[in-house]
Short mmCIF file of C-alpha atoms in Angstrom, two decimals:
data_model
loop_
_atom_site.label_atom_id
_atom_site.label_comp_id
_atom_site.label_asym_id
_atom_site.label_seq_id
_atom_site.Cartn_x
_atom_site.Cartn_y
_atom_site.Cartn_z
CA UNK A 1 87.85 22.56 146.08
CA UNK A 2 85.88 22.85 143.12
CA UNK A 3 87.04 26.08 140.75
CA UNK A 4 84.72 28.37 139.31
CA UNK A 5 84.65 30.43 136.34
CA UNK A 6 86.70 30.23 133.05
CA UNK A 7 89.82 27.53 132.67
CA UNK A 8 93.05 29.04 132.05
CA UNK A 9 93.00 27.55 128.35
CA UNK A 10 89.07 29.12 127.98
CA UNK A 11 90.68 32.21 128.97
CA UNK A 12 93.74 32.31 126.25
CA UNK A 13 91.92 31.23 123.32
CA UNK A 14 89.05 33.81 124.41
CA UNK A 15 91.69 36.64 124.36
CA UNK A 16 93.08 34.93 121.29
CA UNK A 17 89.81 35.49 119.59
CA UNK A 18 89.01 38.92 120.84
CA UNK A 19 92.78 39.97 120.02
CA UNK A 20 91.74 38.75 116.42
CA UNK A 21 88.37 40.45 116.16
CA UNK A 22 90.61 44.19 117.92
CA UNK A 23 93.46 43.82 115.59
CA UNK A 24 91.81 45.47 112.20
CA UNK A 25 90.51 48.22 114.55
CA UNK A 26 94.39 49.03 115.06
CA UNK A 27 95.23 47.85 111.43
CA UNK A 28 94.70 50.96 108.50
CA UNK A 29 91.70 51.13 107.03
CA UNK A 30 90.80 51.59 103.65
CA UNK A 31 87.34 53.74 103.73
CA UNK A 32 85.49 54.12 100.30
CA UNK A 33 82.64 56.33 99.94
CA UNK A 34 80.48 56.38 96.80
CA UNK A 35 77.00 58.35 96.95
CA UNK A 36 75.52 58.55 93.04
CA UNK A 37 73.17 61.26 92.15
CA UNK A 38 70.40 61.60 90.43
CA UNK A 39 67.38 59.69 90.35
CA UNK A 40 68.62 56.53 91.23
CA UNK A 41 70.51 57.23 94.57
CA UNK A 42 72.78 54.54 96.11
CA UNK A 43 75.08 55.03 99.12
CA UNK A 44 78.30 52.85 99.50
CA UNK A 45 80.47 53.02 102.11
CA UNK A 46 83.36 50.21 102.50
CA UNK A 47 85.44 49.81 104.78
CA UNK A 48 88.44 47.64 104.38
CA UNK A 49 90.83 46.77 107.28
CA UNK A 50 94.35 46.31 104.80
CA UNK A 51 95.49 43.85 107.76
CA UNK A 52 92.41 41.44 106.75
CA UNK A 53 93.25 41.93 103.05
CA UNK A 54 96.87 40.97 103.37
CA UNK A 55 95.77 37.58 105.51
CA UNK A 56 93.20 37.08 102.78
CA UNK A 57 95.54 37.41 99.60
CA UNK A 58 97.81 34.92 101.56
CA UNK A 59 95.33 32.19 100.37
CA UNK A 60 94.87 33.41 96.80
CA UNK A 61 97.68 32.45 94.73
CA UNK A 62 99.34 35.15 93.34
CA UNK A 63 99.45 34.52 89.52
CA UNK A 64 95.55 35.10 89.99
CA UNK A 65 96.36 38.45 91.56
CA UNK A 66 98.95 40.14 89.91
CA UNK A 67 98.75 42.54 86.57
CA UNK A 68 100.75 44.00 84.95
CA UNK A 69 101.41 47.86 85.08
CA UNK A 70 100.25 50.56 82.94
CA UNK A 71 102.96 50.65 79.56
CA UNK A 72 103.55 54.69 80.18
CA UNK A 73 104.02 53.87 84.30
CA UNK A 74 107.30 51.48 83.03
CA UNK A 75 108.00 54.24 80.58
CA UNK A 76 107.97 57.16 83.21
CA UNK A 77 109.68 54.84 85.98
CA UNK A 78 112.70 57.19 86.42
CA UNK A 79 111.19 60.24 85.62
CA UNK A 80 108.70 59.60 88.35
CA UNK A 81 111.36 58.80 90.97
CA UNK A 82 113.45 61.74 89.65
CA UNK A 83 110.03 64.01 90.13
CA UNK A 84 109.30 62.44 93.37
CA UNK A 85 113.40 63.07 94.55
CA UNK A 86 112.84 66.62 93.79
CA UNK A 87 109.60 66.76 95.31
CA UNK A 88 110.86 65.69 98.66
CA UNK A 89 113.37 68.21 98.64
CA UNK A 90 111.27 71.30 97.73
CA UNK A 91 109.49 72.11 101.11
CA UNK A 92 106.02 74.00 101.05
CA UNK A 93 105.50 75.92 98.02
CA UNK A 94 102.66 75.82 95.17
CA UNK A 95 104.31 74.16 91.85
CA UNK A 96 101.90 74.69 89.38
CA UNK A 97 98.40 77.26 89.62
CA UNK A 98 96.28 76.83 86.24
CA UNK A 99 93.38 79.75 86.10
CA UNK A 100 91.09 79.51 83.43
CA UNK A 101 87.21 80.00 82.57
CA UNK A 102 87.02 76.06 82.76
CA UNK A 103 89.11 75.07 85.34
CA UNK A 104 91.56 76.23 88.28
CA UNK A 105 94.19 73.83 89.07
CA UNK A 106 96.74 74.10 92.05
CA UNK A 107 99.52 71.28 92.35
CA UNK A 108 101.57 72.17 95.55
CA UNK A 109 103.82 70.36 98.33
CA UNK A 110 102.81 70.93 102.11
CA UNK A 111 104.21 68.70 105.06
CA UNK A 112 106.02 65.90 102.70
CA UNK A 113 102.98 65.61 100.70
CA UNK A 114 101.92 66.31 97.07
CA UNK A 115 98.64 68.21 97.06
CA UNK A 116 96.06 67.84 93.80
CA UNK A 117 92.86 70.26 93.60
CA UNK A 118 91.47 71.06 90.74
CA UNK A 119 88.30 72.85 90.68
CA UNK A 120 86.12 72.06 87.06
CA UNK A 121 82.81 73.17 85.94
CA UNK A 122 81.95 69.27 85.85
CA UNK A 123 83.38 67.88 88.59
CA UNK A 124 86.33 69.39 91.58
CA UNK A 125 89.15 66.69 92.69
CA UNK A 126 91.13 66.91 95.85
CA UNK A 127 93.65 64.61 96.05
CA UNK A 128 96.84 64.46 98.74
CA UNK A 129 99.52 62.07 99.74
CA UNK A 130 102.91 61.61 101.13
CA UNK A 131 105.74 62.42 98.33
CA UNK A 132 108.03 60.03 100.17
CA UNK A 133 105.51 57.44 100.57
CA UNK A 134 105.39 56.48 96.38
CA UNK A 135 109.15 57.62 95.86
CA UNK A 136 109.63 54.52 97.93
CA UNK A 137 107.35 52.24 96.34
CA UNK A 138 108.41 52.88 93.36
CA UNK A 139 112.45 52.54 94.77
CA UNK A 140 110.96 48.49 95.69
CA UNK A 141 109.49 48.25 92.52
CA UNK A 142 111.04 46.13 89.77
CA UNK A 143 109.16 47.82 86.63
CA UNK A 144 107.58 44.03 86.17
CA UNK A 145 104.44 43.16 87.34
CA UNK A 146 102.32 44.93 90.12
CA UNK A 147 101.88 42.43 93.08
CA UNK A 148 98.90 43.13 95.42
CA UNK A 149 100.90 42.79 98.34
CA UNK A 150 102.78 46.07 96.63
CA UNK A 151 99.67 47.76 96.07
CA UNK A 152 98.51 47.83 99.86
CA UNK A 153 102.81 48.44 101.24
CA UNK A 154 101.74 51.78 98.60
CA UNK A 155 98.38 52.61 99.98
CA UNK A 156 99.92 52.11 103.31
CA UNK A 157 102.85 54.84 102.73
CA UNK A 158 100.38 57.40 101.04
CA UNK A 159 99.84 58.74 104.12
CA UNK A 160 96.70 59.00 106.36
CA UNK A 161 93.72 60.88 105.73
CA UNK A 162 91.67 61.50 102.21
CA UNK A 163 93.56 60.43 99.30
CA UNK A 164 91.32 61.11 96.69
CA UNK A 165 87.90 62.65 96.97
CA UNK A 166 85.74 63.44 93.42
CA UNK A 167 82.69 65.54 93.32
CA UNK A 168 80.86 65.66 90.02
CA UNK A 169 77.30 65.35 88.80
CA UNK A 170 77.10 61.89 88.99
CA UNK A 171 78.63 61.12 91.75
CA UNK A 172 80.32 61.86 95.04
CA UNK A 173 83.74 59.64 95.74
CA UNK A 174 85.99 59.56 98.78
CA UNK A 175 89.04 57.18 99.32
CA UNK A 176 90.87 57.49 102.59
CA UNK A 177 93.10 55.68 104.42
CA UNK A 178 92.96 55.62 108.02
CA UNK B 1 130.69 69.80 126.80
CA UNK B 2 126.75 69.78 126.30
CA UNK B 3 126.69 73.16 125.41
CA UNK B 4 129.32 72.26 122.94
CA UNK B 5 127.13 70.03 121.45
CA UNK B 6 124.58 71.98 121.03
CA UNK B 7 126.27 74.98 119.29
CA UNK B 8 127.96 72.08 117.10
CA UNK B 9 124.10 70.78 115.99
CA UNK B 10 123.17 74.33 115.71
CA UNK B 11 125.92 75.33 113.75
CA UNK B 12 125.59 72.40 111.24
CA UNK B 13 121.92 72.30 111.04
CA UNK B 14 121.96 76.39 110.12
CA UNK B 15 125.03 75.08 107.34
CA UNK B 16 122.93 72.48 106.36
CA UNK B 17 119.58 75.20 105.38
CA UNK B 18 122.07 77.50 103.86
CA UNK B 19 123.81 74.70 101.53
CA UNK B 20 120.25 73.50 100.84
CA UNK B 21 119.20 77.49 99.50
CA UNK B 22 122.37 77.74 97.85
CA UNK B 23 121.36 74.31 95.73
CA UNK B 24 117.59 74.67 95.35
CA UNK B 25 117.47 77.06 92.07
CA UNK B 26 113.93 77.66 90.90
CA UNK B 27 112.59 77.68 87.69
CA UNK B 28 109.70 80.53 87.35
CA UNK B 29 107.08 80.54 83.91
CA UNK B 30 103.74 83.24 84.24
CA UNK B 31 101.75 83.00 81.13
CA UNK B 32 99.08 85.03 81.04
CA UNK B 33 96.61 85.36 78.21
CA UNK B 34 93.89 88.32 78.87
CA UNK B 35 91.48 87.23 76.06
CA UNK B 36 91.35 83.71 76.92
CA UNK B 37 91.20 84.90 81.09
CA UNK B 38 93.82 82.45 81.51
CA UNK B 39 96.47 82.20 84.03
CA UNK B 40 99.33 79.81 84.42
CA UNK B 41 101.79 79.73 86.92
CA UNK B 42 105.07 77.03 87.32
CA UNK B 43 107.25 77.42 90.13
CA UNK B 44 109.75 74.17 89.93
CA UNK B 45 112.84 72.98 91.02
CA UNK B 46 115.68 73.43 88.55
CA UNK B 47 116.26 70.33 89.37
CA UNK B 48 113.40 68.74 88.29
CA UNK B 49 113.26 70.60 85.22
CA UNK B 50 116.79 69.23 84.04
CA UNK B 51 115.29 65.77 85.07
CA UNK B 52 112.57 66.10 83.33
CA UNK B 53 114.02 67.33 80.70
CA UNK B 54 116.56 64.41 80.50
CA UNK B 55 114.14 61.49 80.80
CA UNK B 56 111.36 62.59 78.52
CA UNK B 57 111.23 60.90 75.24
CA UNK B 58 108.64 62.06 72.91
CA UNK B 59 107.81 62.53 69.62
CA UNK B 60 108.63 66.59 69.90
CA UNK B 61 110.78 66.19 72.69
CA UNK B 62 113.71 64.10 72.86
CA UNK B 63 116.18 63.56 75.82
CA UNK B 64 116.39 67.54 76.24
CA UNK B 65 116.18 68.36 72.36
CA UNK B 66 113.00 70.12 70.81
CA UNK B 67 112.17 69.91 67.18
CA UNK B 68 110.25 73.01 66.54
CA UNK B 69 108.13 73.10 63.37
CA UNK B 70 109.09 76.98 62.27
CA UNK B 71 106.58 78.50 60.33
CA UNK B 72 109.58 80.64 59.07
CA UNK B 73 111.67 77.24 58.49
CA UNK B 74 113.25 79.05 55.51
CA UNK B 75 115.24 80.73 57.76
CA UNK B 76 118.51 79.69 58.23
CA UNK B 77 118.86 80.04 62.15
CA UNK B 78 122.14 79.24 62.79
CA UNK B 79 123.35 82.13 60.09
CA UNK B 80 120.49 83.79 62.08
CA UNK B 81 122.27 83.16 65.74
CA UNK B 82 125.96 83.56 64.43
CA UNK B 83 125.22 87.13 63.01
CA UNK B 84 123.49 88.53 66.01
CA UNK B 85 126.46 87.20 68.71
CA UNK B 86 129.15 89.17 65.96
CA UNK B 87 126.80 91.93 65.88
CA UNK B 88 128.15 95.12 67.70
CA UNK B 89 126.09 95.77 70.91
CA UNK B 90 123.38 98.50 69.90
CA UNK B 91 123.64 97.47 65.70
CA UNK B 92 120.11 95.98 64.73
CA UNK B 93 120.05 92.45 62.63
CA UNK B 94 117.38 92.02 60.51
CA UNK B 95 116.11 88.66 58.81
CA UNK B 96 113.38 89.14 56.23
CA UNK B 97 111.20 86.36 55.02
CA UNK B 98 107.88 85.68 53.01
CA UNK B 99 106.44 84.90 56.77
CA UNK B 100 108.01 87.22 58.87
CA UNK B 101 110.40 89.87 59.42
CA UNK B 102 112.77 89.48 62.63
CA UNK B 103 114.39 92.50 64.10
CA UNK B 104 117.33 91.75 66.61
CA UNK B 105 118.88 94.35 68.88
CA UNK B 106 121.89 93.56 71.80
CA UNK B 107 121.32 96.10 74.00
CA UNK B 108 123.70 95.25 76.91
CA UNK B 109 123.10 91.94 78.73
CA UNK B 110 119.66 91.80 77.12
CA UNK B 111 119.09 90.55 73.39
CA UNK B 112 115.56 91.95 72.16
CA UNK B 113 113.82 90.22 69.25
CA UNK B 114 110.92 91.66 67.72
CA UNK B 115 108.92 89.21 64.82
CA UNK B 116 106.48 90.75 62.41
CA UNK B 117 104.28 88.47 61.08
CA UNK B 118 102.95 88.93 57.48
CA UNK B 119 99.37 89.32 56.50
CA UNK B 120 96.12 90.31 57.70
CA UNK B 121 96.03 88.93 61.01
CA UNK B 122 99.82 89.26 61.21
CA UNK B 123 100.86 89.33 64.67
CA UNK B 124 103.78 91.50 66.10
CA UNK B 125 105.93 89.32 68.86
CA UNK B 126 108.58 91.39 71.58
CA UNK B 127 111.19 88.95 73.35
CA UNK B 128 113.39 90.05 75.62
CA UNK B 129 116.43 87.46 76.35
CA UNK B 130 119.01 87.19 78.52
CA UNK B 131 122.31 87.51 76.22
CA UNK B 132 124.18 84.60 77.76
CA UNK B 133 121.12 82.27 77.51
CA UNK B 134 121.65 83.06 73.82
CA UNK B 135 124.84 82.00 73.78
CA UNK B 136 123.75 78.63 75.22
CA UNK B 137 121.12 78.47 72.30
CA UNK B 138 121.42 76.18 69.46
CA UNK B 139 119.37 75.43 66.47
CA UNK B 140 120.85 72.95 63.95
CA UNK B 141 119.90 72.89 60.49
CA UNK B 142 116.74 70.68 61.10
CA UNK B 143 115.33 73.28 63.43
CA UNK B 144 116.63 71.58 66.43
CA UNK B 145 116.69 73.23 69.66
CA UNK B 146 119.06 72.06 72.45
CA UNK B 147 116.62 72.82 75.48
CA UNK B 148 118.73 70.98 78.63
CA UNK B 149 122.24 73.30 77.39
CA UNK B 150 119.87 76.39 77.71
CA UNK B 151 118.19 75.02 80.88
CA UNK B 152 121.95 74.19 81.89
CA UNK B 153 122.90 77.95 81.63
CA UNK B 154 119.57 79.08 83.30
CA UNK B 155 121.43 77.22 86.51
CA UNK B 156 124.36 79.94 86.40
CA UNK B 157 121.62 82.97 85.94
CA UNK B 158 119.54 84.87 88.74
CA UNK B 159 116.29 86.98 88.07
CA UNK B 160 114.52 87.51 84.39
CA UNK B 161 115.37 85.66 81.62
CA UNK B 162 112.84 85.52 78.87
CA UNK B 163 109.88 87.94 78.13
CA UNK B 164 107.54 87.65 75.42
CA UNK B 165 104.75 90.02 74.58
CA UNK B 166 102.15 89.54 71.95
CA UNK B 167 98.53 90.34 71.41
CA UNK B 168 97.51 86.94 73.05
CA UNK B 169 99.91 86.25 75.64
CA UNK B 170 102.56 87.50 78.47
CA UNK B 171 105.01 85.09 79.14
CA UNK B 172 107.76 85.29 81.57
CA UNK B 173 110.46 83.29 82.59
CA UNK B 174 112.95 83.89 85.60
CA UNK B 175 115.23 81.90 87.65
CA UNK B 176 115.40 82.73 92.09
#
C-alpha cells in the first residue's frame, strides 16, 4: 500500500527544527530600546533571545570575550555583598529620598527588589531589579575577570521587567528583560 | 496531629517576625536645609551602616575611623571630652578659641553643645547628643574620630540621638 504524507524521520527533524526556531520565544529576552531626539531621529529596537547568545558565545573562544572588571567593582566586592545581604533582609521601605531644586532621588526596596528613580532637570532614570538576583552573582564571582557567560546568568537573575529606562534630551533608552 | 502542625508553623513563623524586629535596628538621618530647598532623607539598616562602615577605605574614611579636618584643630578634644564627662550634670564647660567658642551643658541624658563661630559671618551651631553616645566618642590627638564604636553604641539606643541646628541646616539623627 503506498503511504502518503510525511516519513516518520521528515516528521522528527521538522519538529526538531520548529522546536529550534520556538525555543528563544520561551528563552528571556533581552529588549533594547533607543529612540534619539532631535533632528536626526533614529529608532532602535533589539531584541536579543539570551538562549541564542549563550549558543553563540559557545563558538567564540572566551579569551576574546572576557574583560576584566571595573578596579572600584573588585574594591567594593564585599561591601556590595554586605549591602546586598542587608538589602534582602530589609522588606519594603524607602532607603534614601534626596529633594532638591535639581534633582529628587528615591532609592527604596519593594518585593526583593532595589528600586532607582531619580528625577533630573536633564534627564529622569528608573531603574529596578531583584536584590537577590546580583547578591548571588556576585557570591559566584571570583573578583577576576568578568566572563560573558556571567554577564547573561546576571541579567538573567535581575529579574523580569524594565531594568533600566533613561529619558533625557537626547535620547530615550529602555533595557528590559523579559 | 494536623492541627498540631499548623499551630507549630504558626507559632514559629510569628517567632520568626518577632526575632527578625527585634534584630532589624534602623538608622534614621533628615537633613534639611531651607535656603538651599533641600531635603535628604536615609532610612538604613544598622546593619548596613556598621558594614559599610567596616569595609570602606578612603582617603577620609578608614575602616570605621574619620579624620576630620577641625577648623578649631587647636583644640585639644580629648581634654575637651574628658572635662565635660567629669563635669557635674547642669555645670557648663566652656572651650574658647581664636575660631570659636564651645559651650557644653549635661543636662540629664542629653549633652547640649552650642559653637560660636568668630567673625562676620560667624555662625552659631546647637547640638543636642545623647550622653551615652558621648561616652562612646573618641577623638585622638590627630583629630581622629572612631565612627563604628559610636555607631556600635547607637545599636544599644532607641529614639533621638543627635540634633543639630544652624542657620543652614536641620539635621537629625535617631535610631527605631
Amino acid at each position: 500500500m503506498k503511504q502518503r504524507g510525511f516519513s516518520q524521520v521528515t516528521t522528527v527533524v521538522v519538529a526538531a527544527l520548529l522546536a529550534l526556531l520556538v525555543a528563544p520565544l520561551f528563552m528571556g529576552w533581552l529588549v533594547v530600546d533607543v529612540k534619539t531626539k532631535g533632528a536626526d531621529k533614529h529608532h532602535f529596537w533589539i531584541p536579543l533571545p539570551i538562549g541564542v547568545a549563550r549558543i553563540a558565545m559557545v563558538f567564540i573562544p572566551d579569551k576574546e570575550l572576557a574583560c576584566a572588571p571595573p578596579q572600584e567593582l573588585v574594591k567594593h566586592r564585599e561591601l556590595l555583598r554586605s549591602i546586598l545581604d542587608n538589602l534582602d533582609r530589609c522588606g519594603d521601605t524607602t532607603l534614601v529620598e534626596v529633594r532638591s531644586p535639581e534633582a529628587t532621588v528615591r532609592i527604596a526596596t519593594e518585593a526583593g527588589k532595589i528600586r532607582l528613580d531619580v528625577d533630573a532637570r536633564d534627564a529622569k532614570v528608573h531603574s529596578a531589579f531583584k536584590v537577590e538576583g546580583v547578591r548571588k552573582a556576585l557570591e559566584r564571582w571570583d573578583g577576576g575577570q568578568v566572563h560573558p557567560h556571567q554577564a547573561l546568568d546576571l541579567l538573567a537573575s535581575l529579574g523580569r521587567g524594565e531594568l533600566l529606562s533613561v529619558e533625557s534630551d537626547e535620547a530615550d533608552v529602555s533595557i528590559a528583560y523579559w | 496531629m494536623t492541627r498540631r502542625s499548623i499551630y507549630l508553623a504558626v507559632a514559629t513563623a510569628a517567632l520568626a517576625t518577632v526575632a527578625r524586629c527585634e534584630e532589624m535596628r534602623w538608622f534614621n538621618l533628615e537633613v534639611n536645609e531651607p535656603r538651599r530647598d533641600t531635603e535628604v532623607r536615609l532610612h538604613l539598616p544598622m546593619s548596613l551602616v556598621v558594614a559599610a562602615l567596616d569595609v570602606v577605605d578612603t582617603k577620609d574614611l578608614h575602616h570605621g575611623k574619620v579624620h576630620f579636618c577641625s577648623h578649631s584643630s587647636e583644640i585639644d578634644w580629648p581634654a575637651v571630652l574628658r572635662q565635660i564627662r567629669s563635669a557635674p550634670e547642669g555645670q557648663p564647660v566652656t572651650v574658647k578659641s581664636d575660631d570659636a567658642d564651645l559651650l557644653v551643658t549635661r543636662v540629664g541624658p542629653i549633652v547640649k553643645m552650642r559653637v560660636d563661630e568668630h567673625g562676620t559671618e560667624g555662625e552659631r551651631l546647637e547640638l543636642s547628643i545623647e550622653a551615652d553616645l558621648l561616652d562612646a566618642l573618641t577623638i585622638n590627638s590627630d583629630s581622629t574620630v572612631d565612627v563604628k564604636a559610636l555607631v556600635a553604641r547607637l545599636g544599644n539606643t532607641r529614639g533621638e540621638v543627635l540634633k543639630v541646628e544652624s542657620h543652614d541646616a536641620h539635621v537629625r539623627i535617631w535610631v527605631e
